[in-house]
mmCIF file of C-alpha atoms in Angstrom:
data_model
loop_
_atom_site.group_PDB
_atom_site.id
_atom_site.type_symbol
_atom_site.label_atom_id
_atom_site.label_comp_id
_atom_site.label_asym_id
_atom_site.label_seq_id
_atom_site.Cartn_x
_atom_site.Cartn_y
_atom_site.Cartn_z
ATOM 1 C CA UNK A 1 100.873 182.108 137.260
ATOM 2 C CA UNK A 2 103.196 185.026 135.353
ATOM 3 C CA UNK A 3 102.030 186.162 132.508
ATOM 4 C CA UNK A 4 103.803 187.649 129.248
ATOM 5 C CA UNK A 5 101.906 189.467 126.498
ATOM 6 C CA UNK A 6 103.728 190.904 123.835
ATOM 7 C CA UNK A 7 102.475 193.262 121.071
ATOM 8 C CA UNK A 8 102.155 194.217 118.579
ATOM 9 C CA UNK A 9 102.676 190.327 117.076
ATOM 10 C CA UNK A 10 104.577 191.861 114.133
ATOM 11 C CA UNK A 11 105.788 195.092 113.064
ATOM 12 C CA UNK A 12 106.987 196.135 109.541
ATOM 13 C CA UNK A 13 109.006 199.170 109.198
ATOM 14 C CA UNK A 14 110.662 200.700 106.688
ATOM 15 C CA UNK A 15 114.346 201.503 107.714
ATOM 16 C CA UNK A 16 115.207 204.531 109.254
ATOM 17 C CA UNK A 17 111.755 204.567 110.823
ATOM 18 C CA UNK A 18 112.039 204.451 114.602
ATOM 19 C CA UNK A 19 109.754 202.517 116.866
ATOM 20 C CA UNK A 20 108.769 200.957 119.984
ATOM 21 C CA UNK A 21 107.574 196.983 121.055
ATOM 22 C CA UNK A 22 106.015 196.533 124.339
ATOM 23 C CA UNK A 23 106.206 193.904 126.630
ATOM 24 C CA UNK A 24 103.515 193.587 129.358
ATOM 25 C CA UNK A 25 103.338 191.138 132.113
ATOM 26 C CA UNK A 26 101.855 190.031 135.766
ATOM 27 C CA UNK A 27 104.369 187.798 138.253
ATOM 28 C CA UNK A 28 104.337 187.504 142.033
ATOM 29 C CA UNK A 29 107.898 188.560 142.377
ATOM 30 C CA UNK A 30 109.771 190.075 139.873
ATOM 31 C CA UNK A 31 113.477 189.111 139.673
ATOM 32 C CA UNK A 32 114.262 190.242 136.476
ATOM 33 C CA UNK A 33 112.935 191.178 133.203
ATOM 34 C CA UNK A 34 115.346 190.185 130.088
ATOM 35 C CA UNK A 35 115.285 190.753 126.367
ATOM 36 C CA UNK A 36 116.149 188.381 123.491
ATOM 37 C CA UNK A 37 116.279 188.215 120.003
ATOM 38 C CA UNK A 38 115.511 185.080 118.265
ATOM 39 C CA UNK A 39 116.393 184.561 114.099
ATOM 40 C CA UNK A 40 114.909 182.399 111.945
ATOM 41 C CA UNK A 41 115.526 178.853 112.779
ATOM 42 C CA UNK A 42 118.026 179.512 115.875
ATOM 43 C CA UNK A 43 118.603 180.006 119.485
ATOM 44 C CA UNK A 44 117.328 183.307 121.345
ATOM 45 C CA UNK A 45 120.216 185.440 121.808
ATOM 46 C CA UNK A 46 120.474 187.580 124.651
ATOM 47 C CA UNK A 47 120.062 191.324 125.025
ATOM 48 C CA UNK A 48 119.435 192.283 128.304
ATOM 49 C CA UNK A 49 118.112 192.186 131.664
ATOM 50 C CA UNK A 50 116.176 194.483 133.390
ATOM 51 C CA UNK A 51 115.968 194.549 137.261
ATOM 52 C CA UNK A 52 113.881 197.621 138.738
ATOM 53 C CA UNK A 53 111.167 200.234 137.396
ATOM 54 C CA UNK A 54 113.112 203.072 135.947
ATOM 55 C CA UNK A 55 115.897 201.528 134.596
ATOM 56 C CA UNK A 56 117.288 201.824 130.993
ATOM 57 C CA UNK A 57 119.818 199.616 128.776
ATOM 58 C CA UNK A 58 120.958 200.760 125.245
ATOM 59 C CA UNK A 59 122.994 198.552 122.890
ATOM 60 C CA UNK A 60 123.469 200.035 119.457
ATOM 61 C CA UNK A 61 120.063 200.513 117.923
ATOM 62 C CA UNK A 62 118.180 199.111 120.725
ATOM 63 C CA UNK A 63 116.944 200.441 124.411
ATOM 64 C CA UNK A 64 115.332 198.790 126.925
ATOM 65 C CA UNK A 65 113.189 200.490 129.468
ATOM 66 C CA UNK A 66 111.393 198.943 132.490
ATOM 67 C CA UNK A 67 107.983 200.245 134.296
ATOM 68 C CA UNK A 68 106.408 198.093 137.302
ATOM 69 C CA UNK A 69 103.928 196.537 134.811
ATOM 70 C CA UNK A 70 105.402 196.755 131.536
ATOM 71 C CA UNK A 71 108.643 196.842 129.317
ATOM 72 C CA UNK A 72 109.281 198.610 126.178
ATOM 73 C CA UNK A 73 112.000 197.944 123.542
ATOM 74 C CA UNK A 74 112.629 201.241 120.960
ATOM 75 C CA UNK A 75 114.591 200.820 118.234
ATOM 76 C CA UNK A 76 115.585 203.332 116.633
ATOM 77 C CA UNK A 77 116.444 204.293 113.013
ATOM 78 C CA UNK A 78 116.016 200.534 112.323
ATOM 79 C CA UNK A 79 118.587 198.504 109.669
ATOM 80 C CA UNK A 80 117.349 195.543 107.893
ATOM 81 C CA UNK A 81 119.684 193.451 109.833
ATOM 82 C CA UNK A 82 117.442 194.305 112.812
ATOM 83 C CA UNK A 83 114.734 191.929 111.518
ATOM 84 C CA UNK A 84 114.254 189.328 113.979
ATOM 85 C CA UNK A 85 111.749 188.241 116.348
ATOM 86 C CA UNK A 86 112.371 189.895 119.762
ATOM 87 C CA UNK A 87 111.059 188.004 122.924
ATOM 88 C CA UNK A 88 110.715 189.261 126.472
ATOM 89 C CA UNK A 89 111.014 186.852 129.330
ATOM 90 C CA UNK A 90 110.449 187.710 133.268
ATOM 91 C CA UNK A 91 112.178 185.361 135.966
ATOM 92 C CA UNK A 92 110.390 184.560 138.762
ATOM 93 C CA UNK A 93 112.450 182.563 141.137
ATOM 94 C CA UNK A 94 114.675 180.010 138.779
ATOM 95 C CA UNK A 95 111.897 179.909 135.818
ATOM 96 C CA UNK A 96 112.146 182.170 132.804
ATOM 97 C CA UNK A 97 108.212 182.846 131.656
ATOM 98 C CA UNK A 98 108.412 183.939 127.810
ATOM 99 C CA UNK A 99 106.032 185.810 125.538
ATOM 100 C CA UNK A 100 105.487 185.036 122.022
ATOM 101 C CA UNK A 101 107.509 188.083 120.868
ATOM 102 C CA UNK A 102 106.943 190.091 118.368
ATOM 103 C CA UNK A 103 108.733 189.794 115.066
ATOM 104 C CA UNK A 104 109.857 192.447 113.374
ATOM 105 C CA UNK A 105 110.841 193.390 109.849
ATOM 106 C CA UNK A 106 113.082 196.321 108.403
ATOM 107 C CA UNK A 107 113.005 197.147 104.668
ATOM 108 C CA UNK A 108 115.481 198.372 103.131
ATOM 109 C CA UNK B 1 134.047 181.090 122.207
ATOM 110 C CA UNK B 2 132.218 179.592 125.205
ATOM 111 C CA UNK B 3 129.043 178.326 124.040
ATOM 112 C CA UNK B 4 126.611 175.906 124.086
ATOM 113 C CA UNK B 5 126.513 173.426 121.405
ATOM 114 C CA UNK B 6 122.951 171.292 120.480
ATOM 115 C CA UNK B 7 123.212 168.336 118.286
ATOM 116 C CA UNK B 8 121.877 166.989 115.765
ATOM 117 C CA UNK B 9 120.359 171.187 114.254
ATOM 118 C CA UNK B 10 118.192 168.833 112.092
ATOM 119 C CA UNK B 11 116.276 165.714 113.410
ATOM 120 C CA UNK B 12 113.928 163.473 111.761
ATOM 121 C CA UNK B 13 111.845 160.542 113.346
ATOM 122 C CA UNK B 14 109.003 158.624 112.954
ATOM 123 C CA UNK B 15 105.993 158.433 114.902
ATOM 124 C CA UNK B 16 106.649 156.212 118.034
ATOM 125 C CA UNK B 17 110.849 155.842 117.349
ATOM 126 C CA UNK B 18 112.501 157.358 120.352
ATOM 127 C CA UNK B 19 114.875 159.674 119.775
ATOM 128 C CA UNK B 20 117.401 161.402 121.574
ATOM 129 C CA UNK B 21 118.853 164.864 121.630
ATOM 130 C CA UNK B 22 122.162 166.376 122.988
ATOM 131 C CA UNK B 23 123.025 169.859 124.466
ATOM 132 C CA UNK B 24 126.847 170.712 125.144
ATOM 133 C CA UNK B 25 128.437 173.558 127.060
ATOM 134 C CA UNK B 26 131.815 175.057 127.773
ATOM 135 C CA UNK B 27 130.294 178.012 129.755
ATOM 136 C CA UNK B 28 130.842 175.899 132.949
ATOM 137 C CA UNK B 29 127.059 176.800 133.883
ATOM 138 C CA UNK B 30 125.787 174.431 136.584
ATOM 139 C CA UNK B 31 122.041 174.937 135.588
ATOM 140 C CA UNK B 32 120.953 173.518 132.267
ATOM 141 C CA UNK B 33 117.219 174.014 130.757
ATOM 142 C CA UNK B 34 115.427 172.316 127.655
ATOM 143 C CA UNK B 35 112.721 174.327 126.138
ATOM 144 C CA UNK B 36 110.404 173.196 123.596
ATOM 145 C CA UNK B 37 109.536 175.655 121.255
ATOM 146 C CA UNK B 38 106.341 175.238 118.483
ATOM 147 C CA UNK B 39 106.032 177.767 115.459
ATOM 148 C CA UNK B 40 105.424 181.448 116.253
ATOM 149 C CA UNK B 41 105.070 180.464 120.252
ATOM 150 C CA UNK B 42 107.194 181.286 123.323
ATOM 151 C CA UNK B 43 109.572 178.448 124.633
ATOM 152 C CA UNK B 44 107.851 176.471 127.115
ATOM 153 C CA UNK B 45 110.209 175.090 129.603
ATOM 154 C CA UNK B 46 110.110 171.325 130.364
ATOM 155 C CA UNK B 47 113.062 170.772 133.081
ATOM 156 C CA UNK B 48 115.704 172.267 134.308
ATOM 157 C CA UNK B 49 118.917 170.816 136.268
ATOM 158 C CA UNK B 50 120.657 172.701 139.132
ATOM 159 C CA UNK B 51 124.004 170.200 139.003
ATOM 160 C CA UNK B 52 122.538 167.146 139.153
ATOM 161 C CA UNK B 53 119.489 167.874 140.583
ATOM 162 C CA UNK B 54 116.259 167.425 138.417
ATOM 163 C CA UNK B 55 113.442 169.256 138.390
ATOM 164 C CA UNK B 56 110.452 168.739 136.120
ATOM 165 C CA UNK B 57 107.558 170.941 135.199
ATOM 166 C CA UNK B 58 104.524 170.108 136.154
ATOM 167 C CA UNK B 59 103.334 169.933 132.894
ATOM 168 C CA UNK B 60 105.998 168.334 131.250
ATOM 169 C CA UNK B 61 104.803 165.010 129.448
ATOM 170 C CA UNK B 62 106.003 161.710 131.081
ATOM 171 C CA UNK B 63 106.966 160.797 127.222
ATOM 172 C CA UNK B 64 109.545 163.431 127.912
ATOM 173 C CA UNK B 65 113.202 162.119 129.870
ATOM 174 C CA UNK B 66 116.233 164.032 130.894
ATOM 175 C CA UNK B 67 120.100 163.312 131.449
ATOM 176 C CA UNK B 68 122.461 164.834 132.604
ATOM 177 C CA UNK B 69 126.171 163.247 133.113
ATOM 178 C CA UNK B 70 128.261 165.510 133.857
ATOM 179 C CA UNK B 71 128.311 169.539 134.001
ATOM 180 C CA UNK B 72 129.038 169.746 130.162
ATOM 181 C CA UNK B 73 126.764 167.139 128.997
ATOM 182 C CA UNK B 74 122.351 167.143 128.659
ATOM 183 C CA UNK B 75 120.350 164.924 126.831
ATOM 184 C CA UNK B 76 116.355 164.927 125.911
ATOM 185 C CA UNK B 77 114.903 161.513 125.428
ATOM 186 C CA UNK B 78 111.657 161.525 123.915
ATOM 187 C CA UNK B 79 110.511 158.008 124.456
ATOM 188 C CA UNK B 80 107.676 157.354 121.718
ATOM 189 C CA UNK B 81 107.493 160.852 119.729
ATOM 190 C CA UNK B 82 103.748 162.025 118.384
ATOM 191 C CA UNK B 83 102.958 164.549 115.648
ATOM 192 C CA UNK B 84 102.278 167.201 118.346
ATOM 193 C CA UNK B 85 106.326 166.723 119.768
ATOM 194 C CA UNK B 86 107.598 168.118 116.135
ATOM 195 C CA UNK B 87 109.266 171.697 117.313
ATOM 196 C CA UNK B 88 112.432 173.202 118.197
ATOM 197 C CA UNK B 89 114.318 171.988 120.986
ATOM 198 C CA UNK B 90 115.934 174.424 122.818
ATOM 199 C CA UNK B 91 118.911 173.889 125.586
ATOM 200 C CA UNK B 92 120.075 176.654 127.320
ATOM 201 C CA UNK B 93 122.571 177.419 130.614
ATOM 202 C CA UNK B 94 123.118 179.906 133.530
ATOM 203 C CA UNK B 95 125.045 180.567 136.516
ATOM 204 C CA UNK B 96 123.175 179.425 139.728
ATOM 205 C CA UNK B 97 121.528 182.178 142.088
ATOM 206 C CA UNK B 98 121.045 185.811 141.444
ATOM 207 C CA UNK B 99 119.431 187.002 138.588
ATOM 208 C CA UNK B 100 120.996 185.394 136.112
ATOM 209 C CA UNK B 101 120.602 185.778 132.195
ATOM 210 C CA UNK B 102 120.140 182.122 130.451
ATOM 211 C CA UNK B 103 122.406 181.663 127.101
ATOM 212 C CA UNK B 104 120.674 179.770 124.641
ATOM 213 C CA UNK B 105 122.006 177.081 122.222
ATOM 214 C CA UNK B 106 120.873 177.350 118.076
ATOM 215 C CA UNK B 107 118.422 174.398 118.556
ATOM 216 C CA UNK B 108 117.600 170.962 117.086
ATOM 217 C CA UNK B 109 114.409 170.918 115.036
ATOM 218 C CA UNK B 110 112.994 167.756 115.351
ATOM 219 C CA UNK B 111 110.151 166.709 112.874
ATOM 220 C CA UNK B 112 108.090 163.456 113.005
ATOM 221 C CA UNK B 113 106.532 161.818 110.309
#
């Protein structure tokens, strides 16, 4: 069965200071890895997706990097409108297998 | 916008009163997918629909029913609702095949009393 382990569980930062969530997970065949960030009381929103080790996505303050066993998201020179829980998912055939994310706060 | 639309964002129900929630999309998606989703846990998927194909989870409670008339158009029936069903209720769409990211709609939290 895949498995998604995200950590650290939460993550308080002051803003400006840069740093990094990791996303570690086991599946039988790997068909994409994606990012989402979820607010308070709504829908994950979509980040990105992630296909093969090695590869990198950036969007604004965020970047997404891929390994063959893990997944890291940086963000970097954080705003408080960056608070949010962020939640990786891998897809394995149709099925999207989430972790519990990892919410994050930015003081100001 | 495309989007995908979930209605009521606020449900209340009491124990045993079915209850029935509605998902929405003009994304044109043929695969739609209701999560639940309890407090500080990952979405847990309970069915998914390529057209109008079903397919359940294994896992998925038989208290739990799906719908789905038309490509726009999902509903979750929850037949007789216990005090472990309160969560979010999460819909969500995607293009079929490939690798395919899954848009999300804001939810319907659905507390039982």
């Amino acid at each position: 069965e895949d498995q998604v382990t995200q950590s650290p569980e939460a993550l308080r930062l002051q803003e400006g200071e840069s740093s990094s969530l990791n996303c570690s997970y086991t599946v039988s065949g790997l068909r994409g890895l994606f990012w989402y960030r979820q607010d308070p009381g709504k829908g994950p929103e979509f980040l990105f997706t992630l296909y093969s080790a090695g590869e990198e996505k950036e969007k604004e303050r965020l970047k997404a990097t891929l390994t063959k066993k893990e997944s890291f998201l940086h963000i970097t020179a954080p705003k408080p409108e960056d608070s949010a829980t962020y939640l990786c998912a891998v897809q394995d055939d149709y099925k999207l297998s989430f972790g519990a994310g990892t919410t994050v706060t930015v003081r100001a | 916008d495309a989007m995908v639309i979930q209605n009521p964002r606020y449900q209340v129900t009491q124990f045993g009163k079915p209850v029935t929630l509605s998902c929405s999309q003009t994304l044109n998606h043929n695969v739609m997918y209701w999560y639940q989703q309890k407090s500080s846990q990952a979405p847990k998927l309970l069915f998914h629909y390529y057209d109008k194909d079903f397919n359940n989870e294994a896992d998925t409670p038989d208290n739990f029913q799906s719908r789905r008339p038309n490509t726009s158009f999902c509903f979750l029936d929850i037949r007789s609702p216990g005090l472990g069903d309160a969560a979010m209720y999460l819909c969500a769409t995607s293009r079929q095949g490939g690798y395919n990211e899954q848009f999300f709609g804001p939810g319907t939290r659905l507390t039982v009393l």
